[in-house]
Amino acid sequence: MNEPRLADADLATLVPEWIDWAEAARQLGVTVGKVRTMIREHELAAAVPSPGAGQQVPALFIQDGLVVKGLPGLLTILHDGRYDDRECIAWLYTDDETLPGRPIDALRENRGSETKRRAQAMSL
């Protein structure tokens, strides 16, 4: 049985709320340039959710004015496994019956250890 590829995921359907880089910067209390650096250094991830939308950040990546705890490390693990930002976002927003729920929810609920173990296994 073939599972759908993360790269083919419809991000506009998976991710209910997106914010542009300016809003991400406002919520984090940094400049848009810093948001760009954070994306480049895998502290945040961004993608184009739908044609013509421009790059945006999933709103759930920011919590209480900070990047969700554990997200940068998780993104680094996935990028080391050759996943791009689009695939990372799709994985974070796809239900995982072993967690249970979506990895992004596990991170936001401070249940990041198992999420990181799953990402490490997937990236090997």
Coordinates of N, CA, C and O in Angstrom, one line a residue:
M1 N 0.8 -1.2 0.0 CA 0.0 0.0 0.0 C 0.9 1.2 0.0 O 1.7 1.4 0.8
N2 N 0.7 2.1 -0.9 CA 1.5 3.4 -1.0 C 0.8 4.5 -0.2 O -0.3 4.8 -0.4
E3 N 1.6 5.0 0.7 CA 1.2 6.2 1.5 C 1.4 7.4 0.7 O 2.3 7.5 -0.1
P4 N 0.5 8.4 0.8 CA 0.7 9.7 0.0 C 2.0 10.3 0.5 O 2.4 10.3 1.7
R5 N 2.7 10.9 -0.5 CA 4.0 11.6 -0.1 C 3.7 12.9 0.5 O 2.8 13.6 0.2
L6 N 4.6 13.3 1.5 CA 4.4 14.6 2.2 C 4.5 15.7 1.2 O 3.8 16.7 1.4
A7 N 5.3 15.6 0.2 CA 5.5 16.7 -0.7 C 4.3 17.0 -1.5 O 4.1 18.1 -2.0
D8 N 3.3 16.0 -1.6 CA 2.1 16.1 -2.4 C 0.9 16.6 -1.5 O -0.2 16.8 -2.0
A9 N 1.2 16.8 -0.2 CA 0.1 17.2 0.7 C -0.5 18.6 0.3 O 0.3 19.5 -0.1
D10 N -1.8 18.7 0.5 CA -2.4 20.0 0.3 C -2.3 20.8 1.6 O -3.1 20.6 2.5
L11 N -1.3 21.7 1.6 CA -1.1 22.4 2.9 C -2.2 23.4 3.2 O -2.5 23.6 4.4
A12 N -2.9 23.9 2.2 CA -4.1 24.8 2.5 C -5.2 24.1 3.2 O -5.9 24.7 4.1
T13 N -5.3 22.7 3.0 CA -6.3 21.9 3.7 C -5.8 21.5 5.1 O -6.5 21.5 6.1
L14 N -4.5 21.1 5.1 CA -3.9 20.6 6.4 C -3.8 21.6 7.5 O -4.0 21.4 8.6
V15 N -3.3 22.8 7.1 CA -3.0 23.9 8.0 C -4.1 24.9 8.0 O -4.3 25.6 7.0
P16 N -4.9 25.0 9.1 CA -6.1 25.9 9.1 C -5.7 27.4 9.1 O -6.5 28.2 8.6
E17 N -4.6 27.7 9.7 CA -4.3 29.2 9.8 C -2.8 29.5 9.6 O -1.9 28.8 10.1
W18 N -2.6 30.4 8.7 CA -1.3 30.9 8.3 C -1.1 32.3 8.6 O -2.1 33.1 8.7
I19 N 0.1 32.7 8.9 CA 0.5 34.2 9.1 C 1.6 34.5 8.2 O 2.5 33.7 7.9
D20 N 1.6 35.8 7.7 CA 2.7 36.2 6.9 C 3.9 36.5 7.7 O 3.9 36.5 9.0
W21 N 5.1 36.8 7.1 CA 6.3 37.0 7.8 C 6.2 38.2 8.7 O 6.8 38.2 9.8
A22 N 5.5 39.2 8.3 CA 5.4 40.4 9.1 C 4.6 40.2 10.4 O 5.0 40.6 11.5
E23 N 3.5 39.4 10.3 CA 2.8 39.0 11.5 C 3.6 38.1 12.4 O 3.5 38.2 13.6
A24 N 4.3 37.2 11.8 CA 5.2 36.3 12.6 C 6.2 37.2 13.4 O 6.4 37.0 14.6
A25 N 6.8 38.2 12.7 CA 7.7 39.1 13.4 C 7.1 39.8 14.5 O 7.6 40.0 15.6
R26 N 5.9 40.3 14.2 CA 5.1 41.1 15.3 C 4.9 40.2 16.5 O 5.1 40.6 17.6
Q27 N 4.4 39.0 16.3 CA 4.1 38.1 17.4 C 5.3 37.7 18.2 O 5.3 37.5 19.4
L28 N 6.5 37.6 17.5 CA 7.7 37.2 18.1 C 8.5 38.4 18.7 O 9.5 38.2 19.4
G29 N 8.1 39.6 18.3 CA 8.8 40.8 18.8 C 10.2 40.9 18.1 O 11.1 41.4 18.7
V30 N 10.3 40.5 16.8 CA 11.5 40.6 16.1 C 11.2 41.3 14.7 O 10.1 41.6 14.4
T31 N 12.3 41.5 14.0 CA 12.1 42.1 12.6 C 11.8 41.0 11.6 O 12.0 39.8 11.9
V32 N 11.3 41.4 10.5 CA 11.0 40.5 9.4 C 12.3 39.8 8.9 O 12.3 38.6 8.6
G33 N 13.4 40.6 9.0 CA 14.7 40.0 8.6 C 15.1 38.9 9.6 O 15.7 37.9 9.1
K34 N 14.8 39.0 10.8 CA 15.0 38.0 11.8 C 14.2 36.7 11.5 O 14.6 35.6 11.6
V35 N 12.9 36.9 11.1 CA 12.1 35.8 10.8 C 12.7 35.1 9.6 O 12.7 33.9 9.5
R36 N 13.2 35.8 8.6 CA 13.8 35.2 7.4 C 15.0 34.4 7.9 O 15.2 33.2 7.4
T37 N 15.8 34.9 8.8 CA 16.9 34.1 9.3 C 16.5 32.9 10.1 O 17.1 31.8 9.9
M38 N 15.4 33.0 10.8 CA 14.9 31.9 11.6 C 14.4 30.8 10.7 O 14.6 29.6 11.0
I39 N 13.9 31.2 9.6 CA 13.4 30.2 8.6 C 14.6 29.5 7.9 O 14.7 28.3 7.8
R40 N 15.6 30.3 7.6 CA 16.8 29.8 6.9 C 17.6 28.8 7.9 O 18.1 27.8 7.5
E41 N 17.6 29.1 9.2 CA 18.3 28.3 10.2 C 17.4 27.2 10.8 O 17.8 26.6 11.8
H42 N 16.2 27.0 10.2 CA 15.3 26.0 10.6 C 14.8 26.1 12.1 O 14.4 25.1 12.7
E43 N 14.7 27.4 12.5 CA 14.0 27.6 13.8 C 12.5 27.7 13.5 O 11.7 27.5 14.4
L44 N 12.1 28.1 12.3 CA 10.8 28.2 11.9 C 10.7 27.5 10.5 O 11.8 27.4 9.8
A45 N 9.5 27.2 10.0 CA 9.4 26.7 8.6 C 8.3 27.6 7.9 O 7.4 28.0 8.6
A46 N 8.5 27.7 6.6 CA 7.5 28.5 5.8 C 7.3 27.8 4.5 O 8.1 27.1 4.0
A47 N 6.1 28.0 4.0 CA 5.7 27.5 2.7 C 4.7 28.3 2.0 O 4.1 29.2 2.7
V48 N 4.4 28.1 0.8 CA 3.3 28.7 0.0 C 2.1 27.8 0.2 O 2.1 26.7 -0.4
P49 N 1.1 28.2 1.0 CA 0.0 27.3 1.2 C -0.9 27.1 0.0 O -1.5 26.1 -0.1
S50 N -1.0 28.1 -0.8 CA -1.9 28.0 -2.0 C -1.3 28.9 -3.1 O -0.6 29.9 -2.8
P51 N -1.5 28.6 -4.3 CA -0.9 29.4 -5.4 C -1.2 30.9 -5.3 O -2.3 31.3 -5.0
G52 N -0.1 31.7 -5.4 CA -0.3 33.1 -5.3 C -0.3 33.7 -3.9 O -0.4 34.9 -3.8
A53 N -0.2 32.8 -2.9 CA -0.3 33.3 -1.5 C 1.0 33.9 -1.0 O 1.0 34.7 -0.1
G54 N 2.1 33.5 -1.5 CA 3.4 33.9 -1.0 C 3.7 33.1 0.2 O 2.9 32.4 0.8
Q55 N 5.0 33.1 0.6 CA 5.4 32.2 1.7 C 4.8 32.7 3.0 O 4.8 33.9 3.3
Q56 N 4.3 31.8 3.8 CA 3.7 32.1 5.1 C 4.2 31.0 6.1 O 4.7 30.0 5.8
V57 N 3.9 31.3 7.4 CA 4.3 30.4 8.5 C 3.0 29.9 9.1 O 2.1 30.7 9.4
P58 N 2.9 28.6 9.5 CA 1.7 28.1 10.2 C 1.6 28.9 11.5 O 2.6 29.0 12.3
A59 N 0.4 29.4 11.8 CA 0.2 30.2 13.0 C 0.5 29.4 14.3 O 1.0 30.0 15.3
L60 N 0.3 28.1 14.3 CA 0.5 27.3 15.5 C 2.0 27.1 15.8 O 2.3 26.6 16.9
F61 N 2.9 27.6 15.0 CA 4.3 27.5 15.3 C 4.8 28.5 16.3 O 5.9 28.4 16.8
I62 N 3.9 29.5 16.6 CA 4.2 30.5 17.6 C 3.2 30.4 18.7 O 2.0 30.3 18.5
Q63 N 3.7 30.4 20.0 CA 2.8 30.2 21.1 C 3.3 31.2 22.2 O 4.5 31.1 22.6
D64 N 2.4 32.0 22.7 CA 2.8 33.0 23.7 C 4.0 33.8 23.4 O 4.8 34.1 24.3
G65 N 4.1 34.3 22.2 CA 5.2 35.2 21.8 C 6.5 34.5 21.5 O 7.5 35.2 21.3
L66 N 6.5 33.2 21.5 CA 7.8 32.4 21.3 C 7.5 31.3 20.2 O 6.4 30.9 20.1
V67 N 8.6 30.9 19.6 CA 8.5 29.7 18.8 C 8.2 28.5 19.7 O 8.7 28.4 20.8
V68 N 7.3 27.6 19.3 CA 6.9 26.5 20.1 C 8.1 25.7 20.5 O 9.0 25.4 19.7
K69 N 8.1 25.4 21.8 CA 9.2 24.6 22.4 C 9.4 23.3 21.6 O 8.5 22.6 21.4
G70 N 10.7 23.1 21.2 CA 11.0 21.8 20.5 C 10.9 21.9 19.0 O 11.5 21.0 18.3
L71 N 10.3 22.9 18.5 CA 10.1 23.0 17.0 C 11.4 23.2 16.3 O 11.7 22.4 15.3
P72 N 12.3 24.1 16.7 CA 13.6 24.2 16.0 C 14.4 22.9 15.9 O 14.9 22.5 14.9
G73 N 14.5 22.2 17.0 CA 15.2 20.9 17.0 C 14.6 19.9 16.1 O 15.2 19.1 15.4
L74 N 13.2 19.8 16.2 CA 12.5 18.9 15.3 C 12.7 19.2 13.8 O 12.9 18.3 13.0
L75 N 12.7 20.5 13.5 CA 12.9 20.9 12.1 C 14.3 20.5 11.7 O 14.5 20.1 10.5
T76 N 15.3 20.7 12.5 CA 16.7 20.3 12.2 C 16.8 18.8 11.9 O 17.4 18.4 10.9
I77 N 16.1 18.0 12.8 CA 16.1 16.6 12.5 C 15.5 16.2 11.2 O 16.1 15.5 10.4
L78 N 14.4 16.8 10.9 CA 13.7 16.5 9.6 C 14.6 17.0 8.4 O 14.7 16.3 7.4
H79 N 15.1 18.2 8.5 CA 16.0 18.7 7.4 C 17.2 17.9 7.2 O 17.6 17.7 6.1
D80 N 17.8 17.4 8.3 CA 18.9 16.5 8.2 C 18.5 15.2 7.5 O 19.4 14.6 6.8
G81 N 17.3 14.8 7.6 CA 16.7 13.7 6.8 C 16.3 14.0 5.4 O 15.6 13.2 4.8
R82 N 16.7 15.2 5.0 CA 16.4 15.7 3.6 C 15.0 16.0 3.3 O 14.5 16.0 2.2
Y83 N 14.2 16.4 4.3 CA 12.9 16.9 4.2 C 13.0 18.4 4.0 O 13.7 19.1 4.7
D84 N 12.1 19.0 3.1 CA 12.1 20.4 2.9 C 11.0 21.0 3.9 O 10.3 20.3 4.5
D85 N 10.9 22.4 3.9 CA 10.0 23.0 4.8 C 8.6 22.5 4.5 O 7.8 22.3 5.5
R86 N 8.2 22.4 3.3 CA 6.8 22.0 2.9 C 6.5 20.6 3.5 O 5.5 20.4 4.1
E87 N 7.5 19.7 3.3 CA 7.3 18.3 3.9 C 7.3 18.3 5.4 O 6.5 17.6 6.0
C88 N 8.1 19.2 6.0 CA 8.1 19.3 7.5 C 6.7 19.7 8.0 O 6.2 19.2 8.9
I89 N 6.2 20.8 7.3 CA 4.9 21.3 7.8 C 3.8 20.2 7.6 O 3.0 20.0 8.5
A90 N 3.8 19.6 6.4 CA 2.8 18.5 6.2 C 2.9 17.4 7.3 O 1.9 17.0 7.8
W91 N 4.1 17.0 7.6 CA 4.3 16.0 8.7 C 3.8 16.5 10.0 O 3.1 15.7 10.7
L92 N 4.1 17.7 10.4 CA 3.7 18.2 11.6 C 2.2 18.4 11.8 O 1.6 18.3 12.9
Y93 N 1.5 18.5 10.7 CA 0.0 18.7 10.7 C -0.7 17.4 10.3 O -2.0 17.5 10.1
T94 N -0.1 16.3 10.1 CA -0.7 15.1 9.7 C -0.9 14.2 11.0 O 0.0 14.0 11.8
D95 N -2.2 13.7 11.2 CA -2.4 12.9 12.3 C -1.5 11.7 12.4 O -1.2 11.1 11.4
D96 N -1.0 11.4 13.6 CA -0.2 10.2 13.8 C -0.8 9.4 15.0 O -0.8 9.9 16.1
E97 N -1.4 8.3 14.6 CA -2.1 7.5 15.6 C -1.2 7.0 16.7 O -1.7 6.6 17.8
T98 N 0.1 7.0 16.6 CA 1.0 6.6 17.6 C 1.3 7.6 18.7 O 1.8 7.3 19.7
L99 N 1.0 8.9 18.4 CA 1.2 9.9 19.4 C 0.2 10.1 20.5 O 0.6 10.2 21.6
P100 N -1.0 10.1 20.4 CA -1.9 10.2 19.2 C -2.1 11.7 18.9 O -1.7 12.6 19.6
G101 N -2.6 11.9 17.7 CA -2.8 13.3 17.2 C -1.8 13.8 16.3 O -0.9 13.0 15.8
R102 N -1.7 15.1 16.1 CA -0.8 15.7 15.2 C 0.5 16.0 15.9 O 0.4 16.4 17.1
P103 N 1.7 15.9 15.3 CA 2.9 16.3 16.0 C 2.9 17.7 16.5 O 3.5 18.0 17.6
I104 N 2.3 18.6 15.7 CA 2.4 20.0 16.2 C 1.6 20.2 17.5 O 2.0 20.9 18.4
D105 N 0.5 19.4 17.7 CA -0.3 19.5 18.9 C 0.6 18.9 20.1 O 0.5 19.4 21.2
A106 N 1.3 17.8 19.8 CA 2.1 17.2 20.8 C 3.2 18.2 21.3 O 3.4 18.4 22.5
L107 N 3.8 18.9 20.3 CA 4.8 19.9 20.7 C 4.2 21.0 21.6 O 4.7 21.4 22.6
R108 N 3.0 21.5 21.1 CA 2.4 22.6 21.9 C 1.9 22.2 23.3 O 1.8 23.0 24.1
E109 N 1.7 20.9 23.4 CA 1.3 20.4 24.7 C 2.5 19.9 25.6 O 2.3 19.1 26.5
N110 N 3.7 20.2 25.1 CA 4.9 19.8 25.8 C 5.1 18.3 25.9 O 5.6 17.8 26.8
R111 N 4.7 17.7 24.7 CA 4.9 16.2 24.6 C 5.9 16.0 23.4 O 5.6 15.2 22.5
G112 N 7.0 16.7 23.4 CA 7.9 16.7 22.3 C 8.8 15.5 22.2 O 9.3 15.2 21.1
S113 N 9.1 14.8 23.3 CA 10.1 13.8 23.2 C 9.7 12.7 22.3 O 10.5 12.2 21.4
E114 N 8.5 12.2 22.3 CA 8.0 11.1 21.4 C 8.0 11.6 20.0 O 8.3 10.9 19.0
T115 N 7.6 12.9 19.8 CA 7.6 13.5 18.5 C 9.0 13.5 17.9 O 9.1 13.1 16.7
K116 N 10.0 13.9 18.6 CA 11.3 13.9 18.1 C 11.8 12.5 17.8 O 12.5 12.3 16.8
R117 N 11.5 11.5 18.6 CA 11.9 10.1 18.4 C 11.3 9.6 17.0 O 11.9 9.0 16.2
R118 N 10.0 10.0 16.8 CA 9.3 9.6 15.5 C 10.0 10.3 14.3 O 10.3 9.7 13.3
A119 N 10.4 11.6 14.5 CA 11.1 12.3 13.4 C 12.4 11.7 13.2 O 12.8 11.5 12.0
Q120 N 13.2 11.3 14.2 CA 14.5 10.7 14.0 C 14.4 9.4 13.3 O 15.1 9.1 12.4
A121 N 13.4 8.6 13.7 CA 13.2 7.3 13.0 C 12.8 7.5 11.5 O 13.3 6.8 10.6
M122 N 12.0 8.5 11.3 CA 11.6 8.7 9.9 C 12.7 9.3 9.0 O 12.8 9.0 7.8
S123 N 13.6 10.0 9.7 CA 14.7 10.7 8.9 C 15.9 9.8 8.6 O 16.8 10.1 7.9
L124 N 15.9 8.6 9.2 CA 17.0 7.6 8.9 C 16.9 7.0 7.6 O 16.0 6.8 7.0

